[in-house]
Amino acid sequence: MAASDHVDFATFMEGVNRRNPHQPEFVQAVQEVAEDIFDFIADKEEYHSQQILRRIAEPDRVVSFRVCWEDDNGNIRVQRGWRVQNNNAIGPYKGGIRFHPSVNESVLKFLAFEQTFKNALTGLPMGGGKGGSNFNPKGKSVREIMRFCQSFMTELFRHIGPDVDVPAGDIGVGGREIGFMFGQYKRITNHFNGVLTGKGLEYGGSLIRTEATGYGAVYFLENMLKHRGMDLHGKKAVISGSGNVATHAAEKIVQLGGKVLTLSDSGGFIHDPDGISQEKIDWVKAHKTHRRGRIEEYVEAYPAATFHAGKTPWGVPCDVALPCATQNELLGADARMLVENGCIAVSEGANMPSDLDAVHHFKAAKIMFAPGKAANAGGVAVSGLEMSQNSARRSWKEDELQAMLKDIMDGIHGRCIAYGDQGDGYVDYVKGANIAGFKKVADAMLAFGVV
Ligand SMILES: NC(=O)C1=CN([C@@H]2O[C@H](COP(=O)(O)OP(=O)(O)OC[C@H]3O[C@@H](n4cnc5c(N)ncnc54)[C@H](OP(=O)(O)O)[C@@H]3O)[C@@H](O)[C@H]2O)C=CC1
Ligand SMILES: O=C(O)CCC(=O)C(=O)O
C-alpha cells in the first residue's frame, strides 16, 4: 500500500464512530489508544497494510445471551449477559466479569479492548476479553446471587475453557460469585480445571490474587516516584472506591508510609483528616464485603471523618491520587483541580476512570500519570500466575508470588519508559503503555497473516 493510501487519524476515528453507534465508552477507549499509535506506525508500512489497529479495534466476537433466574419471591427475572472476546493473538482470552446495572455492550467492549493491551504489557501469554451482566447484586440475598451466577454460567460455559477464555472477577464479582460460577461450570462439564481465576484457595486459587490489583497500582506509583527520586513516605493520597481495588491500594499506601485521606462509593466520599489507618481499612473491608454496607456509615464508626453525599473526592488536596472505582469518574475539571492543588502523580486502579479531557490535562501538565492498562495490571498478572499454577497442579508460596508481582510491575514500568520517555525528564506513560502493548499484539498478528 502506498503511503498516500494510509488512513489518517480523523478518518480512522470517523470509521470507529460509524461502526459503533451509541457505544461512547468503546469509542473513547479506542481514541485514547489511537492517538498514540498513529504517530508510532506513521513510518511502519506493515501495520498499515495489514490493518492491524483496525483489526484490534474489532472484537473477535461478542456473545450476548439471556440469563433467567428466580428471585426469593418466586418471580422470574430476565437479565442480559455478554462475553466479549476481543483478541487472542498472544494467548487465551482473559479478563473479568462485571455485574452492575450500568453494564452494556459498549462498556464491555471498551473493557475487553483495554484488557488486550494490559495483558500484553504484563509479559504473560494472555489475550483480552471481558464479560458481565446488567444484573444488580445490591440488595439481593445470597441465594439469589447463587441462582443468578448458576444461570449465567449455564450459558457462559460453552464459550470458555482453560485454553480458550479464562474469566475472573470485576465490579460486583468477588470470591463468592467466582465460587458459585466455578461450582456450576464443574457440575455441567465434569471438568476441574483453571477455567476461572480468583478462585478460593481451597479449590485452586492463588495467594495474593485478592490484593494484587490494588497493591500493583501502588507499586507502579512507587516506581514512577522512584524514577523521579521520590517515594511515598509522608505523601497524602486521595482514593476513590471502597471495593477490592481501593481497599488494597489504601493498605499498600499505608504500608509504604503514606497517608490515605479518602474512600468513596456510588453514594459519595468520606474524608478522614486523621488518615485511614490499617485498622480503619479492615473495618471498611468487613463493612463492604461481609456487611454489604455503605461508605457513609464510616463516619459513625470514626466521627472525625466527614461524608460528602453525591460527590467525588478529587477536590481534597493531595500529593497522589488513585481513582479505583469505575470508568469516567474523574473528569477534566477534576484533573484541573488535582493539578492546581499540587497533586504530582495519578495511578489508575480502575479501568479508564479518567475521561479523555482529564487524560489530556494530566499529559499537558506533565504530572506522573499512569493509565489503568499499566497501573492496574497486577490483578490480571496474578491471575496469569494462577493459570500457571493450575496447569502445573501446584501452588506457589506467598513470598514467591509477591516477588513475581513486583517484578511484573517493574517490567511494565520499564516497558512504559522504553516507549514513553520524552527525553526531557517527562515520561508519557499513556503513550508508553499504548505502544508497548500494541507492538506485542500487532507483531503476533503479523506472524499469523490475514486471519
Ligand atoms: N478486581 C480486580 O482485580 C480488578 C479491577 N479493576 C477495575 O477496578 C475498578 C474497581 O473494581 P473492584 O474494586 O474490583 O470492584 P468492587 O465491586 O470491589 O468495588 C467497586 C467500587 O467502586 C464503586 N463504584 C462502582 N460503580 C460506581 C459508579 N458508577 N459510581 C461510583 N462508584 C462506583 C463501588 O461503589 P458501590 O458499592 O456504591 O457500588 C465500589 O466502592 C473497576 O474499574 C474494575 O474494572 C481493574 C483491574 C483488576
Ligand atoms: O484477573 C483477571 O483475569 C481479570 C482482571 C480484570 O478484569 C482487569 O484487569 O480489568
XYZ file of C-alpha atoms and ligand atoms in Angstrom:
509
model
C 0.000 0.000 0.000
C 1.366 3.421 -0.899
C 1.868 5.897 1.936
C -0.812 8.088 0.364
C -3.331 5.277 0.941
C -2.810 5.444 4.725
C -5.959 6.268 6.581
C -5.349 9.312 8.793
C -6.375 9.542 12.452
C -9.560 11.555 11.824
C -10.780 9.160 9.119
C -9.950 6.184 11.297
C -11.946 7.593 14.233
C -14.822 8.519 11.936
C -14.991 4.857 10.936
C -14.850 3.677 14.560
C -17.701 6.056 15.418
C -19.761 4.936 12.424
C -19.315 1.231 13.083
C -20.051 1.531 16.814
C -23.068 3.817 17.156
C -24.212 4.534 20.719
C -21.034 2.991 22.174
C -19.281 6.052 23.669
C -17.079 4.159 26.139
C -15.728 1.883 23.424
C -15.046 4.791 21.052
C -13.311 6.679 23.888
C -11.011 3.740 24.680
C -10.095 3.281 21.018
C -9.405 7.004 20.593
C -7.104 7.108 23.614
C -5.001 4.318 22.114
C -5.182 5.522 18.503
C -3.911 8.997 19.467
C -0.553 7.401 20.293
C -0.485 4.545 17.815
C -0.938 6.725 14.733
C 2.374 8.510 15.398
C 4.130 5.240 16.160
C 3.027 3.483 12.978
C 3.437 6.521 10.686
C 6.555 5.003 9.080
C 5.711 1.315 9.631
C 4.131 0.144 6.404
C 3.245 -3.394 7.521
C 0.967 -2.247 10.334
C -0.958 -0.105 7.853
C -1.191 -2.568 5.010
C -2.298 -5.336 7.379
C -4.876 -3.016 9.045
C -3.639 -4.060 12.475
C -5.201 -1.303 14.611
C -8.495 -1.605 12.747
C -8.472 -5.359 13.471
C -7.639 -4.966 17.189
C -10.487 -2.449 17.463
C -12.993 -5.022 16.135
C -13.662 -7.764 18.740
C -13.097 -11.334 17.538
C -16.653 -11.962 18.747
C -19.333 -10.621 21.075
C -21.593 -13.248 22.597
C -24.850 -11.984 24.075
C -27.306 -14.184 25.932
C -30.396 -14.264 28.114
C -29.979 -15.019 31.818
C -33.164 -16.139 33.584
C -33.322 -16.627 37.318
C -35.904 -16.876 40.068
C -35.937 -14.370 42.943
C -36.810 -15.236 46.550
C -40.457 -14.384 45.952
C -40.783 -16.813 43.058
C -40.728 -14.105 40.364
C -38.951 -14.938 37.112
C -36.332 -12.303 36.322
C -34.578 -11.809 32.986
C -31.167 -10.196 32.545
C -28.744 -9.898 29.658
C -25.280 -11.489 29.748
C -22.274 -10.947 27.470
C -18.784 -12.206 26.815
C -16.623 -10.035 24.583
C -13.621 -11.923 23.179
C -11.525 -9.099 21.817
C -8.232 -10.610 20.714
C -6.353 -13.885 21.337
C -3.187 -13.232 19.328
C -0.862 -13.796 22.293
C -2.867 -16.213 24.445
C -6.344 -17.328 25.539
C -8.863 -14.521 26.076
C -8.579 -13.319 29.672
C -10.480 -10.714 31.655
C -13.040 -10.238 34.375
C -16.809 -10.472 34.688
C -18.762 -7.425 35.872
C -22.230 -7.467 37.438
C -23.613 -3.927 37.585
C -26.774 -2.256 36.247
C -24.630 0.041 34.045
C -23.175 -2.892 32.085
C -23.905 -2.844 28.358
C -22.112 -3.848 25.170
C -20.182 -0.575 24.919
C -18.796 -0.871 28.444
C -17.738 -4.485 27.947
C -16.203 -3.789 24.538
C -14.104 -0.954 25.968
C -13.012 -3.173 28.866
C -12.080 -6.075 26.554
C -10.166 -3.694 24.248
C -8.210 -2.198 27.190
C -7.587 -5.678 28.564
C -5.883 -6.706 25.308
C -3.145 -4.071 25.788
C -2.956 -4.545 29.546
C -2.449 -8.283 29.303
C 0.249 -7.804 26.657
C 2.044 -5.366 28.971
C 2.311 -7.982 31.736
C 4.616 -10.071 29.548
C 2.402 -13.125 30.166
C 0.677 -15.040 27.334
C -2.883 -13.765 27.720
C -5.299 -12.305 25.169
C -8.042 -9.813 26.020
C -11.684 -10.408 26.917
C -14.349 -9.192 29.324
C -17.876 -10.188 30.256
C -20.735 -9.429 32.533
C -24.367 -8.658 33.028
C -26.660 -5.756 33.844
C -27.687 -7.739 36.952
C -27.602 -5.566 40.096
C -26.283 -7.594 43.031
C -27.120 -4.832 45.552
C -29.898 -5.827 47.922
C -30.059 -9.409 46.628
C -29.938 -12.350 49.035
C -27.042 -14.833 48.879
C -29.413 -17.446 47.401
C -30.498 -15.021 44.669
C -26.859 -14.256 43.834
C -26.151 -18.006 43.696
C -29.068 -18.711 41.379
C -28.074 -15.822 39.116
C -24.419 -16.973 38.934
C -25.503 -20.532 38.139
C -27.817 -19.369 35.376
C -25.118 -17.061 33.940
C -22.610 -19.937 33.823
C -25.185 -22.300 32.295
C -24.764 -20.315 29.075
C -21.214 -18.992 29.508
C -19.601 -22.431 29.979
C -19.809 -23.250 26.254
C -17.747 -20.185 25.313
C -14.860 -20.545 27.807
C -12.150 -23.037 28.778
C -8.666 -23.049 30.313
C -7.041 -22.726 26.850
C -9.880 -20.726 25.283
C -11.082 -17.937 27.559
C -10.469 -17.571 31.294
C -12.786 -15.106 33.092
C -12.264 -13.689 36.595
C -13.886 -11.084 38.882
C -14.500 -7.349 38.426
C -17.085 -4.909 39.844
C -19.767 -6.881 41.671
C -17.955 -10.184 41.204
C -15.655 -11.322 44.011
C -14.643 -14.632 45.570
C -18.217 -15.594 46.466
C -19.524 -15.182 42.902
C -16.475 -16.924 41.394
C -17.195 -19.864 43.747
C -20.813 -20.109 42.577
C -19.783 -19.897 38.908
C -16.920 -22.400 39.242
C -19.244 -24.850 41.032
C -21.730 -24.637 38.173
C -19.032 -24.984 35.486
C -17.721 -28.113 37.186
C -21.209 -29.536 37.557
C -22.078 -29.010 33.874
C -18.779 -30.066 32.296
C -17.432 -32.523 34.882
C -14.048 -30.793 34.387
C -11.945 -29.459 37.228
C -9.526 -27.037 35.611
C -8.295 -23.450 35.637
C -11.257 -22.028 33.697
C -11.718 -19.128 36.124
C -9.226 -17.188 38.232
C -9.775 -15.502 41.569
C -10.846 -18.879 42.928
C -10.810 -19.748 46.643
C -7.518 -21.092 47.960
C -9.168 -24.443 48.759
C -10.005 -25.152 45.123
C -7.139 -23.849 43.001
C -6.957 -20.130 43.767
C -3.690 -18.257 44.120
C -2.348 -16.448 47.139
C -2.311 -12.625 46.746
C -4.814 -12.545 43.832
C -7.233 -10.616 46.069
C -4.639 -7.986 46.952
C -2.824 -7.880 43.609
C -4.640 -5.119 41.696
C -4.535 -2.537 44.490
C -1.006 -3.457 45.571
C 0.154 -3.415 41.948
C -1.278 0.083 41.358
C 0.734 1.341 44.327
C 3.902 -0.477 43.195
C 3.509 1.279 39.847
C 3.049 4.622 41.620
C 6.132 3.916 43.724
C 8.099 3.151 40.547
C 7.047 6.452 38.957
C 8.081 8.378 42.081
C 11.363 6.477 42.335
C 12.136 7.328 38.722
C 11.994 10.990 39.816
C 13.990 10.366 43.023
C 10.971 10.372 45.380
C 8.994 7.883 47.476
C 5.603 7.530 49.150
C 6.731 8.329 52.651
C 4.569 11.131 54.112
C 2.606 11.570 50.872
C -1.121 12.356 51.161
C -3.284 10.080 48.996
C -6.825 10.545 47.759
C -8.517 7.292 46.713
C -11.963 6.670 45.211
C -13.936 3.454 45.604
C -14.102 1.182 48.628
C -14.107 -2.221 46.958
C -11.367 -4.724 46.257
C -9.000 -2.408 44.379
C -9.482 0.704 46.545
C -9.049 -1.004 49.924
C -5.915 -2.880 48.864
C -4.423 0.224 47.280
C -5.086 2.050 50.564
C -3.474 -0.784 52.528
C -0.275 -0.683 50.447
C -0.059 3.145 50.642
C -0.238 2.900 54.445
C 2.392 0.106 54.487
C 4.731 2.315 52.464
C 4.382 5.279 54.832
C 1.715 7.338 53.035
C -1.477 8.818 54.491
C -4.832 7.920 52.913
C -7.441 10.687 53.255
C -10.486 9.457 51.330
C -12.514 6.467 50.124
C -15.863 6.505 48.320
C -18.736 4.564 46.835
C -21.566 5.445 44.486
C -23.236 7.377 47.336
C -20.368 9.834 47.959
C -16.960 10.026 49.655
C -15.586 10.092 53.196
C -12.724 12.392 54.166
C -10.754 11.380 57.232
C -8.160 14.087 58.014
C -6.530 11.804 60.630
C -5.730 9.291 57.899
C -7.348 5.925 57.164
C -5.180 3.509 59.143
C -4.910 -0.272 58.644
C -7.467 -0.799 61.412
C -9.909 1.522 59.628
C -9.229 -0.182 56.263
C -10.037 -3.543 57.887
C -13.305 -2.021 59.126
C -14.146 -0.837 55.579
C -13.303 -4.252 54.060
C -15.581 -6.046 56.543
C -18.280 -3.389 56.134
C -18.359 -3.588 52.329
C -17.649 -7.305 51.847
C -19.468 -9.001 54.740
C -21.992 -6.469 55.988
C -22.562 -5.138 52.414
C -22.847 -1.644 53.956
C -22.396 1.882 52.578
C -19.280 4.039 52.982
C -21.299 6.830 54.642
C -21.552 4.642 57.762
C -17.777 5.124 58.229
C -18.430 8.467 59.962
C -20.484 6.712 62.663
C -17.504 4.446 63.425
C -14.909 7.253 63.036
C -16.550 10.622 63.882
C -13.511 12.762 62.950
C -14.339 11.947 59.322
C -16.933 13.716 57.165
C -19.232 12.279 54.482
C -19.885 14.189 51.258
C -23.027 12.834 49.605
C -23.081 12.542 45.813
C -19.518 13.906 45.452
C -16.185 12.541 44.239
C -13.020 13.145 46.294
C -10.851 14.999 43.736
C -11.192 18.389 45.441
C -9.358 17.202 48.572
C -5.746 18.497 48.351
C -3.278 15.622 47.989
C 0.122 14.591 46.642
C -1.077 11.463 44.849
C -4.471 10.268 43.591
C -5.744 6.768 42.851
C -9.119 6.512 41.097
C -10.210 2.955 41.957
C -13.999 2.866 41.398
C -15.193 2.947 37.795
C -14.892 4.444 34.292
C -15.167 8.207 33.728
C -15.285 9.043 37.423
C -12.558 11.705 37.058
C -13.419 14.457 34.591
C -11.419 17.288 33.028
C -12.454 19.760 35.756
C -11.366 17.261 38.434
C -7.986 16.864 36.747
C -7.505 20.632 36.739
C -8.404 20.810 40.435
C -5.994 17.992 41.325
C -3.108 19.649 39.470
C -3.896 23.110 40.914
C -3.950 21.623 44.422
C -0.444 20.200 43.967
C -1.092 16.580 43.023
C 2.093 15.212 41.426
C 1.036 11.689 40.460
C -2.076 9.731 39.490
C -2.198 5.933 39.317
C -5.395 4.469 37.860
C -6.583 1.432 39.830
C -9.857 1.379 37.893
C -10.244 0.897 34.136
C -10.450 4.221 32.235
C -11.503 6.240 35.314
C -10.218 9.477 33.747
C -12.144 10.817 30.765
C -10.260 11.989 27.656
C -10.282 15.620 28.801
C -8.688 14.614 32.122
C -6.065 12.469 30.377
C -5.174 15.354 28.055
C -4.896 17.712 31.018
C -2.616 15.391 33.012
C -0.388 14.990 29.953
C -0.279 18.732 29.284
C 0.565 19.436 32.934
C 3.317 16.766 32.683
C 2.464 15.193 36.020
C 3.179 11.481 36.519
C 0.068 9.792 35.140
C -0.253 6.003 34.960
C -3.162 4.733 32.824
C -5.137 1.763 34.136
C -3.855 -0.607 31.478
C -0.393 -0.273 33.059
C -1.132 0.591 36.691
C -3.867 -1.950 37.459
C -2.318 -4.875 35.562
C -1.160 -6.547 38.791
C -4.529 -8.270 39.201
C -4.615 -9.955 35.834
C -0.895 -10.714 36.181
C -1.513 -12.754 39.328
C -4.479 -14.328 37.519
C -1.955 -15.389 34.876
C 0.171 -16.869 37.648
C -2.941 -18.661 38.960
C -3.373 -20.191 35.482
C 0.242 -21.380 35.545
C -0.206 -22.915 38.983
C -3.408 -24.672 37.882
C -1.744 -26.093 34.761
C 1.240 -27.312 36.754
C -1.056 -28.588 39.534
C 0.917 -26.838 42.239
C 0.761 -23.743 44.461
C 3.469 -21.166 44.868
C 4.288 -19.600 48.235
C 3.257 -16.076 49.147
C 6.778 -14.628 49.110
C 7.402 -16.146 45.654
C 4.199 -14.597 44.306
C 4.873 -11.221 45.947
C 8.287 -11.169 44.274
C 6.769 -12.144 40.891
C 4.081 -9.427 41.163
C 6.682 -6.787 41.972
C 8.881 -8.000 39.150
C 5.964 -7.863 36.666
C 5.019 -4.312 37.761
C 8.702 -3.269 37.411
C 8.683 -4.806 33.919
C 5.553 -2.873 32.907
C 7.091 0.349 34.217
C 10.236 -0.344 32.204
C 8.227 -1.002 29.022
C 6.330 2.289 29.511
C 9.628 4.155 29.848
C 11.046 2.427 26.763
C 8.251 3.855 24.582
C 7.146 6.880 26.644
C 10.348 8.673 27.666
C 10.129 12.122 26.056
C 13.827 12.845 26.565
C 13.230 15.981 28.667
C 12.695 14.236 32.004
C 8.974 13.683 31.295
C 7.642 10.166 30.775
C 4.365 9.919 28.854
C 3.129 6.698 30.485
C -0.058 6.665 28.381
C 1.953 6.658 25.179
C 4.464 4.161 26.577
C 1.734 1.721 27.669
C -0.231 2.047 24.441
C 2.751 1.476 22.173
C 4.348 -1.339 24.188
C 1.009 -3.189 24.466
C 0.143 -2.610 20.823
C 3.518 -3.701 19.477
C 3.410 -7.109 21.129
C -0.107 -7.923 19.935
C 0.484 -6.403 16.487
C 3.663 -8.377 15.854
C 1.918 -11.634 16.781
C -0.917 -10.763 14.393
C 1.562 -10.057 11.595
C 3.032 -13.518 12.126
C -0.381 -15.136 11.534
C -1.102 -13.408 8.232
C -4.635 -12.305 7.453
C -6.939 -14.260 9.799
N -10.858 -6.597 40.821
C -9.774 -6.564 40.057
O -8.876 -7.393 40.183
C -9.609 -5.506 39.025
C -10.469 -4.427 38.960
N -10.190 -3.417 38.082
C -11.061 -2.250 38.000
O -11.075 -1.581 39.261
C -12.341 -0.917 39.445
C -12.958 -1.350 40.749
O -13.148 -2.767 40.744
P -13.292 -3.610 42.083
O -12.662 -2.908 43.223
O -12.865 -4.987 41.749
O -14.871 -3.638 42.259
P -15.739 -3.729 43.602
O -17.053 -4.209 43.178
O -14.993 -4.479 44.638
O -15.811 -2.211 44.073
C -16.267 -1.223 43.216
C -16.241 0.100 43.941
O -16.480 1.138 43.007
C -17.703 1.805 43.343
N -18.480 2.057 42.115
C -18.876 1.151 41.190
N -19.582 1.741 40.230
C -19.625 3.043 40.552
C -20.214 4.177 39.943
N -20.912 4.083 38.807
N -20.045 5.388 40.571
C -19.342 5.481 41.721
N -18.773 4.441 42.344
C -18.913 3.252 41.775
C -18.463 0.836 44.209
O -19.404 1.540 44.999
P -20.834 0.880 45.311
O -20.574 -0.117 46.395
O -21.686 2.028 45.741
O -21.319 0.253 44.051
C -17.323 0.226 45.000
O -16.882 1.078 46.014
C -13.156 -1.238 38.179
O -12.927 -0.242 37.226
C -12.517 -2.546 37.694
O -12.739 -2.752 36.321
C -9.070 -3.414 37.287
C -8.213 -4.466 37.326
C -8.477 -5.652 38.108
O -7.863 -11.288 36.597
C -8.434 -11.194 35.535
O -8.424 -12.016 34.648
C -9.304 -10.008 35.243
C -8.804 -8.710 35.706
C -9.603 -7.637 35.066
O -10.757 -7.795 34.759
C -8.940 -6.402 34.739
O -7.710 -6.365 34.724
O -9.637 -5.408 34.471
